[in-house]
Backbone as JSON Lines, residues from 0, in Angstrom:
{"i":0,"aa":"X","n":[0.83,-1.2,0.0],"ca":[0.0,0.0,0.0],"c":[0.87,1.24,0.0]}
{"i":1,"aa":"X","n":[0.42,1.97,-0.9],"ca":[0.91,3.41,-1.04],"c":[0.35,4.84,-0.02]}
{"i":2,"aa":"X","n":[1.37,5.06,1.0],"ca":[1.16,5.89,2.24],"c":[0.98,7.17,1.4]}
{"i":3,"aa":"X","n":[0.01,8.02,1.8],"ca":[0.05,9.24,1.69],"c":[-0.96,10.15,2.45]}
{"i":4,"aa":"X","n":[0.19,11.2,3.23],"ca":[-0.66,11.95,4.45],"c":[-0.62,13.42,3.61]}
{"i":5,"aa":"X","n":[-2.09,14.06,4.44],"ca":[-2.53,15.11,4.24],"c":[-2.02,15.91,4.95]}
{"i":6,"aa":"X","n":[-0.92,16.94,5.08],"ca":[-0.56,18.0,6.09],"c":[-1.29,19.43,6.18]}
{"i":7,"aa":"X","n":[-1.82,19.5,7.33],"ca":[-2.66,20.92,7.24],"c":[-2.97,22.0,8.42]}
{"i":8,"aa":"X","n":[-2.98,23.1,8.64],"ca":[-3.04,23.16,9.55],"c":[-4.43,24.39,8.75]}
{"i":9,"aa":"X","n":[-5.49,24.64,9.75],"ca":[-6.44,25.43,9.52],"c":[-6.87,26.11,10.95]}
{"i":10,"aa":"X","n":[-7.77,27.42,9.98],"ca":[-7.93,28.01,11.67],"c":[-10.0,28.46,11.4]}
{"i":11,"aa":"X","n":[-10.21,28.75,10.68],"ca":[-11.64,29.1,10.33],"c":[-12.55,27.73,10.02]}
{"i":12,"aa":"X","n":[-11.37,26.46,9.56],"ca":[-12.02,25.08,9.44],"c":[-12.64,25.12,7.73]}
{"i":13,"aa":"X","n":[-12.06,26.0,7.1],"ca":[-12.14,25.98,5.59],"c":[-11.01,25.08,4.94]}
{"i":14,"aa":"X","n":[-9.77,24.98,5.03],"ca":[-8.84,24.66,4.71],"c":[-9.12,23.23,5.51]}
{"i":15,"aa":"X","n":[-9.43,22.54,6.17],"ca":[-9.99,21.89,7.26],"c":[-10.94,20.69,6.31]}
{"i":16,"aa":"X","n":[-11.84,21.2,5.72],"ca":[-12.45,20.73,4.67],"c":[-12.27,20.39,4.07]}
{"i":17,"aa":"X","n":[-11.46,21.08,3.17],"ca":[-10.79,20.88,1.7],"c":[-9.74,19.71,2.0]}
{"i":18,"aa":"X","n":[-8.97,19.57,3.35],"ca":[-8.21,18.66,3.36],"c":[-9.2,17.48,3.75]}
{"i":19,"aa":"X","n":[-10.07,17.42,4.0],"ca":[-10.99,16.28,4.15],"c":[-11.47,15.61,3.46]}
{"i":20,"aa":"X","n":[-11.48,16.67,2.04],"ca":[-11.91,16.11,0.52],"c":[-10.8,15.68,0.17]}
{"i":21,"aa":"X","n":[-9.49,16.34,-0.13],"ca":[-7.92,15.7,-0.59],"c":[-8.12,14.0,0.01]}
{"i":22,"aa":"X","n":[-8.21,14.32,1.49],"ca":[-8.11,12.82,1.56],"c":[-9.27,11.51,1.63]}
{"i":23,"aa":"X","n":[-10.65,12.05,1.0],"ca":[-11.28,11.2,0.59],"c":[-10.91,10.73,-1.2]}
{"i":24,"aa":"X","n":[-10.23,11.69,-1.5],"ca":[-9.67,11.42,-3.13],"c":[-8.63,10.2,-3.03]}
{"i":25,"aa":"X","n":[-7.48,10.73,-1.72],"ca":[-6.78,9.54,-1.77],"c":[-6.87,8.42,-1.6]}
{"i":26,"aa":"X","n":[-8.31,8.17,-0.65],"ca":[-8.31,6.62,-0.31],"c":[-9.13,6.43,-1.38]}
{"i":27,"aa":"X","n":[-9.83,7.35,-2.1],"ca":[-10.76,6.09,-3.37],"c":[-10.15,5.51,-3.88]}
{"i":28,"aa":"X","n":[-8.71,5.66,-4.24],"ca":[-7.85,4.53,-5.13],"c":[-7.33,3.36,-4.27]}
{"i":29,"aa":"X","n":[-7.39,2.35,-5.09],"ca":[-7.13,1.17,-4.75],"c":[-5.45,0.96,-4.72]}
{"i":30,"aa":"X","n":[-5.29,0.44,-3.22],"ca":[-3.7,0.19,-3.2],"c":[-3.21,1.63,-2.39]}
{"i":31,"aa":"X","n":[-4.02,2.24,-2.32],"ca":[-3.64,3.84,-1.35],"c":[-4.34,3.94,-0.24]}
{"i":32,"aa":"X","n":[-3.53,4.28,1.06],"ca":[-4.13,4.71,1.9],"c":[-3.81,6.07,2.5]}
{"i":33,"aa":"X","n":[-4.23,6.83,3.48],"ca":[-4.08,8.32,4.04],"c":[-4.77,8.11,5.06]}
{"i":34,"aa":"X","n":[-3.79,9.29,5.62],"ca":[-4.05,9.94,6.55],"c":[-4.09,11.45,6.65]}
{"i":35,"aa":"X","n":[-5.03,12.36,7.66],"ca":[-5.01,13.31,7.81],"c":[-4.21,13.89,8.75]}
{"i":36,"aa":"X","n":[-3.32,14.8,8.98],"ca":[-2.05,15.21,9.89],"c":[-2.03,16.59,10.17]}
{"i":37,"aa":"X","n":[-2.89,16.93,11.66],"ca":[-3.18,18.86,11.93],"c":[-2.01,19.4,12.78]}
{"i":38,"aa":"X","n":[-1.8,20.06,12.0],"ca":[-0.62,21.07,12.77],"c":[-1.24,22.06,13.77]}
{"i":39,"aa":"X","n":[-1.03,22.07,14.27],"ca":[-1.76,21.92,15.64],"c":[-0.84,23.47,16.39]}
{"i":40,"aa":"X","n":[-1.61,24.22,17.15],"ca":[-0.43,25.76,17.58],"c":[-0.23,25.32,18.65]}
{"i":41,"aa":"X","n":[-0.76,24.69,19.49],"ca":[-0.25,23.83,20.62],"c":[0.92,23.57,20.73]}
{"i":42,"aa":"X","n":[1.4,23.16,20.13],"ca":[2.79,22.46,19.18],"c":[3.99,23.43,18.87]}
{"i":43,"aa":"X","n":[3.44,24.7,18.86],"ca":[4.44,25.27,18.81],"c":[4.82,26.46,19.89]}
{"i":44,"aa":"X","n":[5.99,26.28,20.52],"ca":[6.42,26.35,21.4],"c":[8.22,27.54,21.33]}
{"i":45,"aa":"X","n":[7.33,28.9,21.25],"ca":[8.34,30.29,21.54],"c":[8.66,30.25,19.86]}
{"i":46,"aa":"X","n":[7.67,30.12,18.96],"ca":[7.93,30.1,17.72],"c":[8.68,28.85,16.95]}
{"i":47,"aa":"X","n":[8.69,27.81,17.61],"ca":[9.02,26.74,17.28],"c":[7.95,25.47,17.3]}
{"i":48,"aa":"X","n":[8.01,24.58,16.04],"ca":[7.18,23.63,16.09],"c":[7.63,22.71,16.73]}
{"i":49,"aa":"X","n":[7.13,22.42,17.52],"ca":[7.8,20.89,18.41],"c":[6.89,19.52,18.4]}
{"i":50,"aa":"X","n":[6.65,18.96,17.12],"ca":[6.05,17.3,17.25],"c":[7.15,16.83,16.3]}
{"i":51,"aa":"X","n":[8.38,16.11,17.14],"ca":[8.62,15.07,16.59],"c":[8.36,13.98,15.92]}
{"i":52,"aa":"X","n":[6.92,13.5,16.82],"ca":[6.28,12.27,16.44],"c":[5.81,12.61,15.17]}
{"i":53,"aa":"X","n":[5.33,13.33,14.88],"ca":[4.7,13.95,13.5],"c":[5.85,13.76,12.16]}
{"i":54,"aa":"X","n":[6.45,14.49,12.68],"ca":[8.17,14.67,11.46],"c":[8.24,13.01,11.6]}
{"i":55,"aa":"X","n":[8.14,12.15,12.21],"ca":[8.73,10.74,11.62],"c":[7.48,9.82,11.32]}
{"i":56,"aa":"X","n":[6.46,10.29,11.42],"ca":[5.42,9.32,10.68],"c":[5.74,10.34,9.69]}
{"i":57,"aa":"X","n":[6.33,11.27,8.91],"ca":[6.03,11.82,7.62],"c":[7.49,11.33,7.22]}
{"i":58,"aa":"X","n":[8.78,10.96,7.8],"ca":[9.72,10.18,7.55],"c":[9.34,9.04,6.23]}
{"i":59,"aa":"X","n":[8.21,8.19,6.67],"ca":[8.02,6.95,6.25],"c":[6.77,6.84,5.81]}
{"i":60,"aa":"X","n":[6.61,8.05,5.42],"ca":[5.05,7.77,4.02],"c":[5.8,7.98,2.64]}
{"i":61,"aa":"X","n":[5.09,7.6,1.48],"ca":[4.84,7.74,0.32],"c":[5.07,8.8,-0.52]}
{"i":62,"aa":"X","n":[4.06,9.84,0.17],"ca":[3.84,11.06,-0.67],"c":[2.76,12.09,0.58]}
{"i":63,"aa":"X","n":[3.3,13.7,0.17],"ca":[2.49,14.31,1.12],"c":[1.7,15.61,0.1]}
{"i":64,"aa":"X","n":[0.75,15.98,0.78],"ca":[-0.41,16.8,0.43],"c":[-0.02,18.03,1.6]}
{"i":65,"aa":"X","n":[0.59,19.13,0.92],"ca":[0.46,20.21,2.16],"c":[-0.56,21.11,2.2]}
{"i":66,"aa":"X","n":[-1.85,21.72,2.8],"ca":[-2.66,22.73,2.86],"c":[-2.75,23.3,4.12]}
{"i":67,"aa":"X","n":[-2.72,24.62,3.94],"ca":[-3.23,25.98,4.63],"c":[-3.86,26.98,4.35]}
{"i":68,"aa":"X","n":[-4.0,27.92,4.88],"ca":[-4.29,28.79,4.41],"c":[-3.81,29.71,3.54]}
{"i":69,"aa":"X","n":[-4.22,30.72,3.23],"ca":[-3.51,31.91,2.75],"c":[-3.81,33.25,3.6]}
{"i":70,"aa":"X","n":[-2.62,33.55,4.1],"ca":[-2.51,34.93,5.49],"c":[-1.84,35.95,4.96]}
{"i":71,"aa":"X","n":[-2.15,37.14,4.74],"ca":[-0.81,38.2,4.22],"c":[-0.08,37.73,2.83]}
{"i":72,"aa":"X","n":[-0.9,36.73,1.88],"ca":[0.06,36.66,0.78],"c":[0.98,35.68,0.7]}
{"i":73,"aa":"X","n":[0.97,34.29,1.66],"ca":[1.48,33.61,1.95],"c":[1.39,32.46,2.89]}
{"i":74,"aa":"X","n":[1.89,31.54,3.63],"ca":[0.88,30.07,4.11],"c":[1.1,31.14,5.99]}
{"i":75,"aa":"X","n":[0.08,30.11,6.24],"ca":[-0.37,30.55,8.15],"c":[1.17,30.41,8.26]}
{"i":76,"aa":"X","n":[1.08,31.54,9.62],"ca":[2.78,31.17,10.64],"c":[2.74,29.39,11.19]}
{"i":77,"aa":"X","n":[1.6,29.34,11.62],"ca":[1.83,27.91,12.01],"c":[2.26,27.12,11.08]}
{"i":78,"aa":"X","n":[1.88,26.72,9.73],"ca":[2.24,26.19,9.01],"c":[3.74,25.99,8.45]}
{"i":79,"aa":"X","n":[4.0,27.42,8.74],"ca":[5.57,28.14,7.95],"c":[6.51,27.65,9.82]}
{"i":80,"aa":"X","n":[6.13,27.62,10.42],"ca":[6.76,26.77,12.18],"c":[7.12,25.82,11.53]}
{"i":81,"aa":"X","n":[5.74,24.28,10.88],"ca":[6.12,23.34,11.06],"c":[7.11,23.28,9.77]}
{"i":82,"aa":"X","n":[7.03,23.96,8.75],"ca":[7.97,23.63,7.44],"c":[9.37,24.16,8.01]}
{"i":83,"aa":"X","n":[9.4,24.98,9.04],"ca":[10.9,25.32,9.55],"c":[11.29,24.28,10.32]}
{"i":84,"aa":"X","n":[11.04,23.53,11.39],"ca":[10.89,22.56,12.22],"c":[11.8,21.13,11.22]}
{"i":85,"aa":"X","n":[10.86,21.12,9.83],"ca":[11.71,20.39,9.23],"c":[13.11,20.76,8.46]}
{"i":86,"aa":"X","n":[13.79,21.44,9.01],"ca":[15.18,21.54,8.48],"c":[16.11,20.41,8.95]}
{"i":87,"aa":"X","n":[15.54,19.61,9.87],"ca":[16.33,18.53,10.27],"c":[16.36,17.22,9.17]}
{"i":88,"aa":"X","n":[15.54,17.35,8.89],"ca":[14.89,16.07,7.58],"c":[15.76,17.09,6.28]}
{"i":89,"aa":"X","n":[15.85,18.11,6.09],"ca":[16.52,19.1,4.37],"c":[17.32,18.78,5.39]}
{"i":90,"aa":"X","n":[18.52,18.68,5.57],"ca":[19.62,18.83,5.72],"c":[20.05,16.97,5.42]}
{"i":91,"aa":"X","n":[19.92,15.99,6.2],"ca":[20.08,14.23,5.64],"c":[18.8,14.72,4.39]}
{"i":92,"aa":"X","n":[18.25,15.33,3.89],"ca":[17.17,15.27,2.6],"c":[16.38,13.63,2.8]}
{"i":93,"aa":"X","n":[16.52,13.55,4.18],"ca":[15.19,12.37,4.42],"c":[13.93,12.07,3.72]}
{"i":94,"aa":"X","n":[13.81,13.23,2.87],"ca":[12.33,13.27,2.08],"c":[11.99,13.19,0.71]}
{"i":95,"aa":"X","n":[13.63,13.13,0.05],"ca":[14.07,12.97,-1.05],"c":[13.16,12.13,-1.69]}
{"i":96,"aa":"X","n":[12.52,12.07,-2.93],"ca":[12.18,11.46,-3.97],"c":[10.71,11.16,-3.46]}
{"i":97,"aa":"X","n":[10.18,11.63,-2.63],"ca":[9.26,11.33,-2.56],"c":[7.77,12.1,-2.83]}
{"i":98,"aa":"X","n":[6.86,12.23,-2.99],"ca":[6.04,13.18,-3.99],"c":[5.04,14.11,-3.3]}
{"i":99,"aa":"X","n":[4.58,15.51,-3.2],"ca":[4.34,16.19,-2.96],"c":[3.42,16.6,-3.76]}
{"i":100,"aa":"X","n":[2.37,17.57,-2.78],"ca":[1.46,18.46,-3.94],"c":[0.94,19.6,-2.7]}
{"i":101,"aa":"X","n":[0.21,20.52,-2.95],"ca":[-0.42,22.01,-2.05],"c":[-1.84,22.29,-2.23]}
{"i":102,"aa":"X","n":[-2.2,22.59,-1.21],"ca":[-3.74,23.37,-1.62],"c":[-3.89,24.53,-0.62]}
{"i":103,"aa":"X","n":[-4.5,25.48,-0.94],"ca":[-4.86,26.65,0.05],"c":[-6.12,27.01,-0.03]}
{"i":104,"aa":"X","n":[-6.52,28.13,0.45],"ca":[-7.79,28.65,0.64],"c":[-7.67,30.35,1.11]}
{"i":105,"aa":"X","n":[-8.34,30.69,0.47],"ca":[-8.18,32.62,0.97],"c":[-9.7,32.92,0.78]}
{"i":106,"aa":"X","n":[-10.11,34.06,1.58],"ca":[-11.25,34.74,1.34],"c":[-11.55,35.7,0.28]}
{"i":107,"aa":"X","n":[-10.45,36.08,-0.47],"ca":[-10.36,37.29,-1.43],"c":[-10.66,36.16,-2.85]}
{"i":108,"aa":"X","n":[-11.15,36.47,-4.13],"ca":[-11.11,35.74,-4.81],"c":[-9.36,35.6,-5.73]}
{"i":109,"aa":"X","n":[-8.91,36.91,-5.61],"ca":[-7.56,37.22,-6.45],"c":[-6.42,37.78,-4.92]}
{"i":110,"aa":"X","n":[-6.56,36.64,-4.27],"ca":[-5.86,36.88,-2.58],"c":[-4.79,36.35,-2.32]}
{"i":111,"aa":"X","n":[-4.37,36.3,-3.45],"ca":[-2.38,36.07,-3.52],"c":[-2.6,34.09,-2.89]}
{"i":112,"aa":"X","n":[-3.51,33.72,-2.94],"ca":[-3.34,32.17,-3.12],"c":[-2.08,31.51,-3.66]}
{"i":113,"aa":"X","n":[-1.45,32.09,-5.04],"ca":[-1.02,31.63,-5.9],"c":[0.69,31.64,-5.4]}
{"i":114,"aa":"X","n":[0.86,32.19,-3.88],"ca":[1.98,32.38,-3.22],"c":[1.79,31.66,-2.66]}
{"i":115,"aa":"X","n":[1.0,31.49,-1.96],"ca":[1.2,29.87,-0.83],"c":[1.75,28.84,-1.94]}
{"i":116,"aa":"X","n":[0.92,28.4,-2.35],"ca":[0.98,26.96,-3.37],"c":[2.66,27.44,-4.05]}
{"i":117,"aa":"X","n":[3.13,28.36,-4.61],"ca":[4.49,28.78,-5.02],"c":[5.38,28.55,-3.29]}
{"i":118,"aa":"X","n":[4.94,29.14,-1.99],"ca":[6.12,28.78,-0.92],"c":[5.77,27.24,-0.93]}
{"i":119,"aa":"X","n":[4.93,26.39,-1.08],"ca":[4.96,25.28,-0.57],"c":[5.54,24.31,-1.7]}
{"i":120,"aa":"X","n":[5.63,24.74,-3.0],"ca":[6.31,23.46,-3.65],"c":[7.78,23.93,-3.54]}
{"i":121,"aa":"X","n":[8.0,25.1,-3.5],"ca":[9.15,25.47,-3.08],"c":[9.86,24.92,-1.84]}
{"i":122,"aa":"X","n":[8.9,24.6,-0.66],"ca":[8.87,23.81,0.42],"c":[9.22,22.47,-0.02]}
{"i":123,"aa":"X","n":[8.81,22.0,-0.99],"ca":[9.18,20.69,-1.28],"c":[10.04,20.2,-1.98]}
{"i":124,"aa":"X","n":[10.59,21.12,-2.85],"ca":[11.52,21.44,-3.8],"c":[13.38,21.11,-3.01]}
{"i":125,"aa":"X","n":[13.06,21.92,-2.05],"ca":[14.08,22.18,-0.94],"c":[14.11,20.77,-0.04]}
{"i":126,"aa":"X","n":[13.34,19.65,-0.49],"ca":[13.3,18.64,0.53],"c":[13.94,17.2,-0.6]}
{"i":127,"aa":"X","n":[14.08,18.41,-1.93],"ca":[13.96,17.16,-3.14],"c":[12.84,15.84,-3.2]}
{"i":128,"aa":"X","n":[11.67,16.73,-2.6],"ca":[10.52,16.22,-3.07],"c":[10.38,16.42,-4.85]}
{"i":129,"aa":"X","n":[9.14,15.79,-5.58],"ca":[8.59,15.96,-7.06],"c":[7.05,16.36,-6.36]}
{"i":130,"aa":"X","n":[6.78,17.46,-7.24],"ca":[5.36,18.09,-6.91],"c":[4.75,17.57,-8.29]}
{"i":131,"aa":"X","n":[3.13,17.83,-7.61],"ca":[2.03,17.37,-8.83],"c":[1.24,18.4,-8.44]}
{"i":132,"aa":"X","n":[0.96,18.71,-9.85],"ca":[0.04,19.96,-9.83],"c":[-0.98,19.12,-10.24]}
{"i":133,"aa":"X","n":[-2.31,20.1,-10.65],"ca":[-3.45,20.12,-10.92],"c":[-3.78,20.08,-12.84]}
{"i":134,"aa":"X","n":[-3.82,18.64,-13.38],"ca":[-4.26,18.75,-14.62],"c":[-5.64,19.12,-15.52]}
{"i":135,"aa":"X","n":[-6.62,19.52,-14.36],"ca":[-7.48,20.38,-15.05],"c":[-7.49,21.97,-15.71]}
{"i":136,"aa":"X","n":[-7.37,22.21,-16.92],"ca":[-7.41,23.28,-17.19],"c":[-8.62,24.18,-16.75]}
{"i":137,"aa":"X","n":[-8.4,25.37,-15.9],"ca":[-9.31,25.81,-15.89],"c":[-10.34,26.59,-16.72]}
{"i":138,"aa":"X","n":[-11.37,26.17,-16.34],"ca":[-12.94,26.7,-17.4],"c":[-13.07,25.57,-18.32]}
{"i":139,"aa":"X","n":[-12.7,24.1,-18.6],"ca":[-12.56,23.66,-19.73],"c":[-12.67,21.88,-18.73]}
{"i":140,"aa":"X","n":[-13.33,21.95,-17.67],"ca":[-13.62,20.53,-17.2],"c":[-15.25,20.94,-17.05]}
{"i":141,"aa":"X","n":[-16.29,19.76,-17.74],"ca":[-17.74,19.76,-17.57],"c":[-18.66,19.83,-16.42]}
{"i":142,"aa":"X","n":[-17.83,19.48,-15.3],"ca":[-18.04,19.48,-14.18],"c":[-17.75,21.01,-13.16]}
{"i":143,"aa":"X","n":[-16.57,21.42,-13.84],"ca":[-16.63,22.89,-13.34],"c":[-15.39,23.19,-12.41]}
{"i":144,"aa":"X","n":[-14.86,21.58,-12.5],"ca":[-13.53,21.64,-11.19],"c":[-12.56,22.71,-12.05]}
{"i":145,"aa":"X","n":[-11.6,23.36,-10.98],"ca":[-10.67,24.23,-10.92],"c":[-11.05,24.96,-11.61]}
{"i":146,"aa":"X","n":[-12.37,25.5,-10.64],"ca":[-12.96,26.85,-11.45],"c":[-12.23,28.07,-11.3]}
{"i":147,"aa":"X","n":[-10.65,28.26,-10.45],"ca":[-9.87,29.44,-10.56],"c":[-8.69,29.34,-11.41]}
{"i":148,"aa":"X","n":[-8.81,27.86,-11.85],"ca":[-7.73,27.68,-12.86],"c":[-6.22,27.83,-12.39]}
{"i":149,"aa":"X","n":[-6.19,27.31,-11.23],"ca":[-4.98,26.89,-10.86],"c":[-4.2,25.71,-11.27]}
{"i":150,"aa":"X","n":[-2.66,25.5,-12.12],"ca":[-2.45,24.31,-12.57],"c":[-1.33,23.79,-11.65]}
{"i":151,"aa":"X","n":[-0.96,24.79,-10.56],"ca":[0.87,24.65,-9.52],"c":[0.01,23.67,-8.09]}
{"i":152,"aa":"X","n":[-1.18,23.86,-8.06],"ca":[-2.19,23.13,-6.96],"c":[-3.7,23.31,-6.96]}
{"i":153,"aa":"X","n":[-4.18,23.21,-5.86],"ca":[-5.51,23.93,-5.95],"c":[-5.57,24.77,-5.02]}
{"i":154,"aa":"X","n":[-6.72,25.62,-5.21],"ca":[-6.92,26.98,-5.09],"c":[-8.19,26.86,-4.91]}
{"i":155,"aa":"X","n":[-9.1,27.32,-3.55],"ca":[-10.14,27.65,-3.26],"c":[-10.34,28.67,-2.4]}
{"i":156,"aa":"X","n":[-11.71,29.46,-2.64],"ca":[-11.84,30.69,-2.32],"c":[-13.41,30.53,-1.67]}
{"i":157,"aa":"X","n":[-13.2,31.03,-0.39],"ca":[-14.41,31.29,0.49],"c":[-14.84,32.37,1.08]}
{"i":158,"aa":"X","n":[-16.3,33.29,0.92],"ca":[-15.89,34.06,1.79],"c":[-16.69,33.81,3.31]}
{"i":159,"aa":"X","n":[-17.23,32.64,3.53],"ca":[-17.66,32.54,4.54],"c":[-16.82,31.67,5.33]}
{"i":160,"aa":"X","n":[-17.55,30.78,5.68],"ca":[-16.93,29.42,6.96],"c":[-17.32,27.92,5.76]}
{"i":161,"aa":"X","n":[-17.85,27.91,4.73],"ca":[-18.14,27.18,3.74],"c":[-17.49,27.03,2.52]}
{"i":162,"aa":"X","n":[-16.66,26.07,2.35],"ca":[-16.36,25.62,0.88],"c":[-17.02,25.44,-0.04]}
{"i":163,"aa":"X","n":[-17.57,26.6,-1.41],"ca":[-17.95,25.65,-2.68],"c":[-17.57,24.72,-2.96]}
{"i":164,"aa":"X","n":[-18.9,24.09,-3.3],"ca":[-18.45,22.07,-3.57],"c":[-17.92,22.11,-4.25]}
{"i":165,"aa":"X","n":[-17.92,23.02,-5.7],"ca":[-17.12,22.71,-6.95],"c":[-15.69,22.24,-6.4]}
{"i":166,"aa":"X","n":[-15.34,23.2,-5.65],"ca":[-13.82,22.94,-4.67],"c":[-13.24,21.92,-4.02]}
{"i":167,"aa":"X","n":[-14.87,21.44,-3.23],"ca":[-14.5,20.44,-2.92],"c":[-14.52,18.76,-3.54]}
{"i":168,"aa":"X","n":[-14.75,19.19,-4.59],"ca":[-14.94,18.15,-5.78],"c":[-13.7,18.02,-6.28]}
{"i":169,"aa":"X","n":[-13.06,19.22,-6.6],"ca":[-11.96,19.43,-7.15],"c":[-10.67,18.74,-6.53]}
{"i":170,"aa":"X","n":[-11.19,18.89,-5.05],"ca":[-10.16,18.21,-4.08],"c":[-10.15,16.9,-4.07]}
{"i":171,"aa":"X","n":[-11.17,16.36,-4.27],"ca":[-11.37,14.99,-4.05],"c":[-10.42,14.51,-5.44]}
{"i":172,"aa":"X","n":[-10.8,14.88,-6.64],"ca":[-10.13,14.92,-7.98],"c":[-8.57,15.02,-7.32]}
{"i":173,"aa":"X","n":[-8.19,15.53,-7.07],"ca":[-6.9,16.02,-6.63],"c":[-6.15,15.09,-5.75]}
{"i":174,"aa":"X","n":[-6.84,14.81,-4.87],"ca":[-6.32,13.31,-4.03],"c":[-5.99,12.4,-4.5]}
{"i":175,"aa":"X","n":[-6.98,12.1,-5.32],"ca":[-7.45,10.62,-6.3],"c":[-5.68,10.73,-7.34]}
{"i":176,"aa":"X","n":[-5.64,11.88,-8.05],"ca":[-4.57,12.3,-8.77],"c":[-2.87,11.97,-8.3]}
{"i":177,"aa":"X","n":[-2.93,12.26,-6.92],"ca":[-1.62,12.6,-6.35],"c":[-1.48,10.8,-5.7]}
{"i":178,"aa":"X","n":[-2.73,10.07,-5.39],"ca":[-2.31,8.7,-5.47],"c":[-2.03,8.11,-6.35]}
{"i":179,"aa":"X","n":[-2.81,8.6,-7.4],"ca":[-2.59,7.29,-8.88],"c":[-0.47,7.63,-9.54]}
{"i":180,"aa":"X","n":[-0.49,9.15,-9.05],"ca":[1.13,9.4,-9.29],"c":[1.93,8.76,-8.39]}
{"i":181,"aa":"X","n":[1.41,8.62,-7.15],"ca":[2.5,7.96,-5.96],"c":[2.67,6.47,-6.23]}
{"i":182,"aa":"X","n":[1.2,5.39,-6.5],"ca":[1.4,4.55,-6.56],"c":[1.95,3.84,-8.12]}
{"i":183,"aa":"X","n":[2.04,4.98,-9.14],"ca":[3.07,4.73,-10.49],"c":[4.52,4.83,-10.15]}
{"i":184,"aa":"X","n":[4.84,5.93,-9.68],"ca":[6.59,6.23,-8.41],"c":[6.75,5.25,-8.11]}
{"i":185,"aa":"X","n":[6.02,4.42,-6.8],"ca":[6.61,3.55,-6.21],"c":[6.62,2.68,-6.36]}
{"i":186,"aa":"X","n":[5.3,2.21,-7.54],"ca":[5.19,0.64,-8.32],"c":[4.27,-0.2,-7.16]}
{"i":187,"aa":"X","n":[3.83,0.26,-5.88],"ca":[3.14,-0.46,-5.04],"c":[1.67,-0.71,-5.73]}
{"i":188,"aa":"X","n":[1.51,-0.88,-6.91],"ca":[-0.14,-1.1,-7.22],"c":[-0.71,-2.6,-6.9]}
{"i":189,"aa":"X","n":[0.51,-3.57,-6.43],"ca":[-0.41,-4.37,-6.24],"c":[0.06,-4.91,-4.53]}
{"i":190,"aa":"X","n":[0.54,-4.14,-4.21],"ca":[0.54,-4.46,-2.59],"c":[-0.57,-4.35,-1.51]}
């Protein structure tokens, strides 16, 4: 079976969602399983993220899904804690080759989203992770997914406490996506 966890940390419970859909995408495929993984402010401690336990169940998965928000043009501080936290893993590149993808959420419709999803593959980039974007072109799927036409991740926009489904459809699409790539990587399709 092909491991792949959802990393997220949310604060309004929008981003919260969307990672709920990511990881109902991942387990619809066969031969994949997930988990969901909250970064938690608890956890961080004088500006430091402190769950070890966390950093080594993400040691020994598959492939990871990072989502947050979008704050000021860029991912939550909590989030940007736990991606500092891992400089212990970039430095042995413990995370090397293994596959990555982003999702965010902002209230603005044109709310600099498109910077998170840019710090976070960049986040992964730096870990010599491989990122997977989003192969729906936007305006041009029948269904309506990646109706902001994001192709670096996904991109959803709320202005309440509620995700459009289209979004969360999109996510589910998106899960489903980032397993069928992990379990081609690792060749586990019939474990």
């Amino acid at each position: 079976m092909a491991t792949i966890f959802v990393v997220n940390h949310s604060i309004t419970g929008t981003t919260a969602q969307l990672a709920q859909a990511v990881l109902e995408g991942v387990r619809s495929v066969k031969g994949c399983t997930g988990k969901l993984l909250t970064i938690d402010g608890a956890h961080i401690v004088e500006g430091r993220y402190k769950n070890e336990e966390l950093l080594q169940v993400l040691d020994a998965c598959d492939a990871m899904i990072f989502g947050c928000p979008t704050f000021m043009g860029g991912p939550s501080a909590q989030f940007k804690a736990f991606a500092d936290a891992s400089s212990d893993r970039w430095v042995t590149q413990r995370w090397e080759g293994k596959l990555c993808a982003g999702f965010t959420v902002g209230s603005n419709l044109n709310g600099d989203q498109l910077s998170t999803l840019q710090y976070l593959s960049i986040f992964g980039a730096q870990h010599g992770m491989l990122w997977v974007g989003v192969d729906i072109p936007g305006g041009y799927d029948p269904q309506g997914r990646n109706r902001l036409g994001a192709q670096l991740g996904l991109i959803s926009q709320s202005t309440g406490l509620v995700v459009p489904e289209v979004d969360l459809s999109t996510a589910k699409y998106f899960g489903a996506r980032v397993s069928q790539k992990t379990l081609a990587l690792t060749g586990k399709h019939n474990a």
